[in-house]
Amino acid sequence: MTQTPLLFIPGPVQTHPRVKAAMAQDIAPWDNDTRPRYAAIRERVRAIAGGREGEHVCLPLQGCGHFIVEAALRTFVPPGGKVLIPNNGNYGVRMIRLAREAGRVPVAIDIPESQVATGAMVARALAEDPAIGTVSVVHSETATCVINPMEEIAAAVQAAGRRLIVDAVSGFGAIPFDIGAHPAADAIVFSSNKCLEAMPGIGFAVARVDRLEACRANAGSWSFDLSDLLHHSRTFGWGSIRFTPAIQSLAAFEVALDLFEAEGGQPARLARYSENARILYNGMVALGLTPWLPKERQGPIIVNMHQPPDPAFALQPFVDALKRRGILISNFSTTDAPTFRVGAIGRLFADDMRRAVAAIGETLEEMGVRRLAKDDLAA
Ligand SMILES: *Cc1c(COP(=O)(O)O)cnc(C)c1O
């Protein structure tokens, strides 16, 4: 039996049928029916981030998460400027590369993948190097699902009198960060297609107006200049979109925001995903698999399990067999040790998670994989 599989991946995620349906139309971005809807979406997104009216603005940018991260680095870190980047996973590595290739000077704090970045680490690095102007942090490290403690990191940045950029791409909408409560934060950035459960195509920054005004000369790119987006809005109106957007994705996003609010917003989404991740974690442990993270450090976005050391296991055949059972997971590993990962986000519920665990159990049986630790297999 083949069926369209459900996506158990950390973006693009499974979406509600109404979100998908909203894309099936032709739309003129500059039309007077579109403009007020676009402006309203921006206000709603600013509010979700805790941005304050007059102090923060929502700046949508065409494209994916990397694009909006690059735009924030270019806008708020001057060319040649030093930016401190705690690195405990794949997305930290990517941020370092984005900064370097944009002509900024990344200063990494290298942290083992299974550990969090701390406020103390950031405070120490800032005290050692007064030339670092900005700290840029991945909030939820998607590769590992380690959640960095943004409150204490933001406090350390504030105490040192430096600026902060938050890459909240994987967790925004579920894992809270209130930019209004953190004056050191220049921007928080995220995309349409992860915990907000919409389609890919739009990046968002919620950013400080005063800092956007102070950073008019930095970007070295028209496309990636967030301060130009503010300038454009002021010149042409908050409903005006600079350059052609993924407009169908924006229509889908509007529906996704309705669903987000109807569900109960960020607290409800965090509760659902946490329960999803808990079912996956406990269910796969009960199957005899070994989790990559200890339970107390396991975040709610994805769950990584060690690939069973039995030679009967191979990732792609495992993924293919799961797909035949209606469950689609990533066919690559994003941790130092070989793992497979199962996403807990998107329009998926407890019953979907139980189905996924059952399918994983059946698949391992079918492949003849013994699910014991390496030592036990050797014994
Ligand atoms: C998904 C993600 C991004 C961006 O990914 P794109 O593929 O460019 O959308 C950036 N940072 C984090 C933490 C992510 O999870």
Coordinates of C-alpha atoms in Angstrom, one line a residue, residues 144-277:
T144 CA 20.9 18.1 17.6
C145 CA 17.8 19.6 19.1
V146 CA 19.9 21.1 21.9
I147 CA 18.1 24.4 22.9
N148 CA 20.5 27.1 23.9
P149 CA 19.4 29.2 26.9
M150 CA 18.7 32.5 25.2
E151 CA 17.6 34.3 28.4
E152 CA 21.0 34.0 30.1
I153 CA 22.8 34.5 26.8
A154 CA 20.8 37.7 26.1
A155 CA 21.5 38.9 29.7
A156 CA 25.3 38.4 29.2
V157 CA 25.2 40.3 25.9
Q158 CA 23.2 43.1 27.6
A159 CA 25.6 43.3 30.5
A160 CA 28.6 43.5 28.2
G161 CA 27.0 46.3 26.2
R162 CA 27.0 44.4 22.9
R163 CA 24.3 43.6 20.3
L164 CA 22.5 40.3 19.8
I165 CA 21.0 38.4 16.7
V166 CA 18.9 35.4 17.4
D167 CA 18.5 32.6 14.7
A168 CA 15.2 31.2 15.9
V169 CA 14.4 29.5 12.6
S170 CA 13.7 26.1 13.9
G171 CA 11.8 27.0 17.0
F172 CA 10.0 30.2 16.4
G173 CA 6.3 29.9 17.3
A174 CA 7.0 27.2 19.8
I175 CA 10.1 28.0 21.8
P176 CA 9.6 31.5 23.2
F177 CA 12.0 34.5 23.0
D178 CA 10.4 37.8 23.8
I179 CA 12.4 40.4 21.8
G180 CA 10.5 43.2 23.6
A181 CA 12.1 42.1 26.9
H182 CA 15.7 42.2 25.5
P183 CA 16.9 45.6 24.4
A184 CA 20.3 44.1 23.4
A185 CA 18.6 42.1 20.6
D186 CA 18.8 43.8 17.2
A187 CA 16.7 41.1 15.6
I188 CA 15.2 37.7 15.8
V189 CA 14.9 35.8 12.5
F190 CA 12.8 32.8 11.4
S191 CA 11.0 31.4 8.4
S192 CA 7.5 30.5 7.3
N193 CA 7.9 26.7 7.0
K194 CA 8.9 25.4 10.5
C195 CA 6.9 25.8 13.7
L196 CA 4.5 28.3 12.1
E197 CA 3.4 25.4 9.9
A198 CA 3.2 27.3 6.6
M199 CA 4.8 26.8 3.2
P200 CA 8.5 27.6 2.4
G201 CA 9.3 30.9 0.7
I202 CA 9.4 33.7 3.3
G203 CA 12.0 34.7 5.9
F204 CA 11.1 37.1 8.7
A205 CA 13.1 39.4 10.9
V206 CA 11.5 41.2 13.8
A207 CA 14.0 44.0 14.4
R208 CA 14.6 47.2 16.3
V209 CA 13.8 50.4 14.5
D210 CA 16.6 52.4 16.1
R211 CA 19.2 49.8 15.1
L212 CA 17.8 49.6 11.5
E213 CA 18.2 53.3 11.3
A214 CA 21.7 53.2 12.6
C215 CA 22.7 50.4 10.2
R216 CA 21.8 52.0 6.9
A217 CA 25.3 51.6 5.4
N218 CA 26.3 48.1 6.4
A219 CA 24.7 45.5 4.1
G220 CA 26.7 45.8 0.9
S221 CA 23.7 44.1 -0.8
W222 CA 20.4 45.6 -1.8
S223 CA 18.6 42.3 -1.7
F224 CA 19.8 41.4 1.8
D225 CA 19.5 44.9 3.5
L226 CA 16.9 44.8 6.2
S227 CA 17.3 48.5 6.8
D228 CA 16.2 49.0 3.2
L229 CA 13.1 47.0 3.9
L230 CA 12.2 49.5 6.6
H231 CA 13.0 52.4 4.3
H232 CA 10.8 50.8 1.6
S233 CA 7.9 50.5 4.0
R234 CA 8.2 54.0 5.1
T235 CA 8.4 55.3 1.5
F236 CA 5.8 53.1 -0.2
G237 CA 3.6 51.9 2.8
W238 CA 3.5 48.9 5.1
G239 CA 1.5 47.0 2.5
S240 CA 4.1 47.4 -0.2
I241 CA 6.3 44.4 -1.0
R242 CA 9.8 45.2 -2.3
F243 CA 10.5 42.8 -5.3
T244 CA 8.3 39.8 -6.3
P245 CA 7.4 37.7 -3.3
A246 CA 6.4 34.0 -3.0
I247 CA 2.9 35.5 -2.9
Q248 CA 1.0 32.1 -2.8
S249 CA 3.2 31.2 0.1
L250 CA 2.1 34.4 1.8
A251 CA -1.5 33.5 1.2
A252 CA -0.9 30.2 2.8
F253 CA 1.0 31.9 5.7
E254 CA -2.1 34.0 6.5
V255 CA -4.1 30.8 6.9
A256 CA -1.4 29.2 9.0
L257 CA -1.4 32.3 11.3
D258 CA -5.2 31.8 11.8
L259 CA -4.6 28.2 12.7
F260 CA -1.7 29.1 15.0
E261 CA -3.9 31.6 16.9
A262 CA -6.9 29.2 17.0
E263 CA -4.7 26.6 18.6
G264 CA -3.7 28.9 21.4
G265 CA -0.5 30.4 20.0
Q266 CA 3.1 29.6 21.2
P267 CA 2.2 27.9 24.5
A268 CA -0.2 25.5 22.8
R269 CA 2.3 24.7 20.0
L270 CA 5.1 24.1 22.5
A271 CA 2.9 21.8 24.5
R272 CA 1.9 19.8 21.4
Y273 CA 5.4 19.4 20.1
S274 CA 6.8 18.6 23.6
E275 CA 4.2 15.8 23.9
N276 CA 5.1 14.7 20.3
A277 CA 8.8 14.5 21.1

